[in-house]
Coordinates of C-alpha atoms and ligand atoms in Angstrom, one line a residue:
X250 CA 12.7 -4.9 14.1
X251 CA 9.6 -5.0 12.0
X252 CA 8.6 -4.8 8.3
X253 CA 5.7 -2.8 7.1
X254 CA 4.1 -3.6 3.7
X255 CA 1.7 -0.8 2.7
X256 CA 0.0 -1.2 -0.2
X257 CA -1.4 2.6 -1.3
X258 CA -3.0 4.2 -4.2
X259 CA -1.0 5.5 -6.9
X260 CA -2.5 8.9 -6.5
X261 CA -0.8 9.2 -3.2
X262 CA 2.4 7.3 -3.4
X263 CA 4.7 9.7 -4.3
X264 CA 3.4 11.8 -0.7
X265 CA 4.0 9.4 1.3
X266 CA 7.6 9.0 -0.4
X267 CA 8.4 12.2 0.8
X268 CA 6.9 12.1 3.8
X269 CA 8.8 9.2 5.0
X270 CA 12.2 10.3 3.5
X271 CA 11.1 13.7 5.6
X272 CA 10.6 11.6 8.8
X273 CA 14.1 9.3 7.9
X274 CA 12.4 6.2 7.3
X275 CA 14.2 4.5 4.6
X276 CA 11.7 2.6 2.4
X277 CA 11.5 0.6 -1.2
X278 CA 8.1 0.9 -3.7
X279 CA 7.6 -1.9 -5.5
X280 CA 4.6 -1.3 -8.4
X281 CA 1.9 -3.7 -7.8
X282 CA -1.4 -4.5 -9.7
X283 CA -5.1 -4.7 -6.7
X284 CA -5.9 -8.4 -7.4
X285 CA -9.9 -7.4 -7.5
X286 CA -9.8 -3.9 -9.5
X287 CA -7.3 -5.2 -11.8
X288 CA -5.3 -1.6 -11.3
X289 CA -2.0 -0.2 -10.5
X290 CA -1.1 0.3 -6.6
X291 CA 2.2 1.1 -5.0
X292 CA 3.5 -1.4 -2.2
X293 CA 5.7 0.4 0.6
X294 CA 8.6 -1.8 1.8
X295 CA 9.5 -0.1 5.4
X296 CA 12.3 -1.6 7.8
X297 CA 11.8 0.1 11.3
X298 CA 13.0 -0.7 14.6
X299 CA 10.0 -1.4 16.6
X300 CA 9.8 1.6 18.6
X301 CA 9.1 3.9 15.7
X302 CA 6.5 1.8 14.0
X303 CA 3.3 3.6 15.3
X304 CA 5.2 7.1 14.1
X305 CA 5.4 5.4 10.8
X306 CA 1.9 4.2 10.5
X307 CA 0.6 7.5 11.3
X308 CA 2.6 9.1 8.5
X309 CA 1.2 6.4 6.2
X310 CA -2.0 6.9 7.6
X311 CA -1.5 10.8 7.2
X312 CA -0.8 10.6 3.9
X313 CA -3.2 8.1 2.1
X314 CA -6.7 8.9 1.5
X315 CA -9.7 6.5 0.7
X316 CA -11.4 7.5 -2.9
X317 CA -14.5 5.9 -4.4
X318 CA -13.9 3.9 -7.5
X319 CA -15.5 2.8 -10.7
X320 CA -15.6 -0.9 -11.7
X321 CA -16.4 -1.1 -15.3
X322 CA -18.5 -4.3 -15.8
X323 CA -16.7 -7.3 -17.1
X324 CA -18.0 -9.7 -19.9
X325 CA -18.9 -13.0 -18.9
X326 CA -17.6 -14.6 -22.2
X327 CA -16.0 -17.4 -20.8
X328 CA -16.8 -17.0 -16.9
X329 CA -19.4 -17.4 -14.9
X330 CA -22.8 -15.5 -16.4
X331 CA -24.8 -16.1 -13.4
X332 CA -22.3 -13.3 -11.4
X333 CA -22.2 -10.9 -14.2
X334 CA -23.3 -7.2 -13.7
X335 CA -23.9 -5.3 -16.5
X336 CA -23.5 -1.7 -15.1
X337 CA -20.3 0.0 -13.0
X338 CA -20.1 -0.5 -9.7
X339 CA -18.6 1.6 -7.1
X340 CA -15.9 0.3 -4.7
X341 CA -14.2 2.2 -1.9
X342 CA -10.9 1.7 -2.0
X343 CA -8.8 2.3 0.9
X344 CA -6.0 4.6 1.9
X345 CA -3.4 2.3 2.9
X346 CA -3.3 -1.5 3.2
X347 CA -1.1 -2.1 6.0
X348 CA 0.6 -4.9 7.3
X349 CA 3.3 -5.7 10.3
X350 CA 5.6 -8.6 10.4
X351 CA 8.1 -9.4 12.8
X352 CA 12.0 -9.5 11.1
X353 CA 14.0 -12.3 12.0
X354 CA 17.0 -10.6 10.4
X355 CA 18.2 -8.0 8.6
X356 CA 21.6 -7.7 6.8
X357 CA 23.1 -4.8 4.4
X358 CA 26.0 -6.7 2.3
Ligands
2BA498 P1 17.2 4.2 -1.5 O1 16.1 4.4 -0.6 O2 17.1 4.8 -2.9 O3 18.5 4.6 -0.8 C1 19.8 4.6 -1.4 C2 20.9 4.9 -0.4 O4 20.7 6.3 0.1 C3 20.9 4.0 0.9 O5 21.6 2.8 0.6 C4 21.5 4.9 1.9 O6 22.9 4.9 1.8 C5 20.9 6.3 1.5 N1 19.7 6.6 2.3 C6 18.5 6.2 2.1 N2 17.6 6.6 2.9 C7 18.3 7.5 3.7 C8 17.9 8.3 4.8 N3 16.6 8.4 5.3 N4 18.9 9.0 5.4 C9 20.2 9.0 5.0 N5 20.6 8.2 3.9 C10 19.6 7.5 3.3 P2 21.2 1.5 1.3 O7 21.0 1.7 2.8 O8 22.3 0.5 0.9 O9 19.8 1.1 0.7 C11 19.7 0.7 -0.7 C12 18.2 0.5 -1.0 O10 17.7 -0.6 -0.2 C13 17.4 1.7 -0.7 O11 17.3 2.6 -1.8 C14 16.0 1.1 -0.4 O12 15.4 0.8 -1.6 C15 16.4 -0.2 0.2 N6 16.4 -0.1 1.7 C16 17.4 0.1 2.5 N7 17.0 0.1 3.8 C17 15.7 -0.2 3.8 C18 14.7 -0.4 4.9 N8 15.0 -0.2 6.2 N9 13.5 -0.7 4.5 C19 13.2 -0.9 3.2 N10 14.0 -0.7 2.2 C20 15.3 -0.4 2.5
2BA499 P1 -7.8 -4.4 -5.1 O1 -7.7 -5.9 -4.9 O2 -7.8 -3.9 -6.5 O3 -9.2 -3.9 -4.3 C1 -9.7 -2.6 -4.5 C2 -10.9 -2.4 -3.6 O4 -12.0 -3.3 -4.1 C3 -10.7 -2.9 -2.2 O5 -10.2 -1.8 -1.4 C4 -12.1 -3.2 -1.7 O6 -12.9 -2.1 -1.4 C5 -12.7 -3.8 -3.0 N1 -12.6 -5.3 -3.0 C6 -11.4 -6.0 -3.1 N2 -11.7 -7.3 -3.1 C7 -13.0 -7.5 -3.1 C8 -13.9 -8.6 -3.1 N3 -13.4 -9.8 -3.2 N4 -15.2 -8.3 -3.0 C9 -15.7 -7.1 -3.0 N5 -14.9 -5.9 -3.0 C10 -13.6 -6.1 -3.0 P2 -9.2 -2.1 -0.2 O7 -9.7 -3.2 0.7 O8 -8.9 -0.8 0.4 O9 -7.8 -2.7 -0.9 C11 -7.0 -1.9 -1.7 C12 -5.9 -2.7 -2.2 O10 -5.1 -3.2 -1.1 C13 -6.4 -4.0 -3.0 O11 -6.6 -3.7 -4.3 C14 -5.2 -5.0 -2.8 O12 -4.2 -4.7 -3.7 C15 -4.7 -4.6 -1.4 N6 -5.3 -5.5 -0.4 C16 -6.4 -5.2 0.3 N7 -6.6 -6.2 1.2 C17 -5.5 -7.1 1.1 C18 -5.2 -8.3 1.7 N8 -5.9 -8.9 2.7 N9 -4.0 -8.9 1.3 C19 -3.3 -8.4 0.3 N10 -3.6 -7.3 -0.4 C20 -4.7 -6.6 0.0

């Protein structure tokens, strides 16, 4: 067994919701905060068995798109002047974050 942690864009994470529930993966969304944009994302908790893993990363995959992004410049009261830019910045953020761990065990009580 596996466990995929996605972490997606808002934007798309009620898609991929449905998506999965459509392809009978069950999942969990936790509501998580990018540690660099400062912004709400969506973290997708998936159990699998191992042999449908690649059929759920292409559903993430199918279902999360990469947007371009604003950051709005940040004053440097307090931090470090030297690294401060005083106009937005664009960022690409991706589609889906994805990670694969191996489960040691897995229990429903
Ligand atoms: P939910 O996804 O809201 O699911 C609530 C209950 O609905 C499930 O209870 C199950 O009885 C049923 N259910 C969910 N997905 C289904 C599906 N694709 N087909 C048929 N029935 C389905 P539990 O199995 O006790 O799960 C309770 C909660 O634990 C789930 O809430 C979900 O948040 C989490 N969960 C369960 N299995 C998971 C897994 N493999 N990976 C990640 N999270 C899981
Ligand atoms: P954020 O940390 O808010 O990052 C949003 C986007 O900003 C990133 O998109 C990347 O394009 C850029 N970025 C992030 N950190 C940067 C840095 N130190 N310097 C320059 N640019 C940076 P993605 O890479 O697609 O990541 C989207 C979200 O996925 C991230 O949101 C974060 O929540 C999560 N994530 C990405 N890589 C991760 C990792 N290795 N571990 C845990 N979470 C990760």
């Amino acid at each position: 067994m596996k466990l995929i942690l996605a972490v997606v864009q808002d934007q798309d994470s009620n898609r991929l919701s449905q998506a999965l529930v459509e392809h009978h993966f069950r999942a969990t969304k936790l509501a998580s905060t990018g540690g660099f944009l400062k912004s709400g994302n969506t973290t997708f908790i998936i159990g699998i068995e191992d042999i449908r893993v690649q059929k759920a990363l292409d559903v993430i995959k199918d279902n999360c798109q990469s947007r371009d992004q604003l950051v709005a410049p940040v004053s440097p009261l307090g931090g470090n002047a030297n690294s401060y830019v005083p106009y937005p910045v664009e960022v690409e953020v991706g589609g889906a974050t994805v990670f694969v761990l191996p489960v040691e065990q897995f229990h429903q009580f």
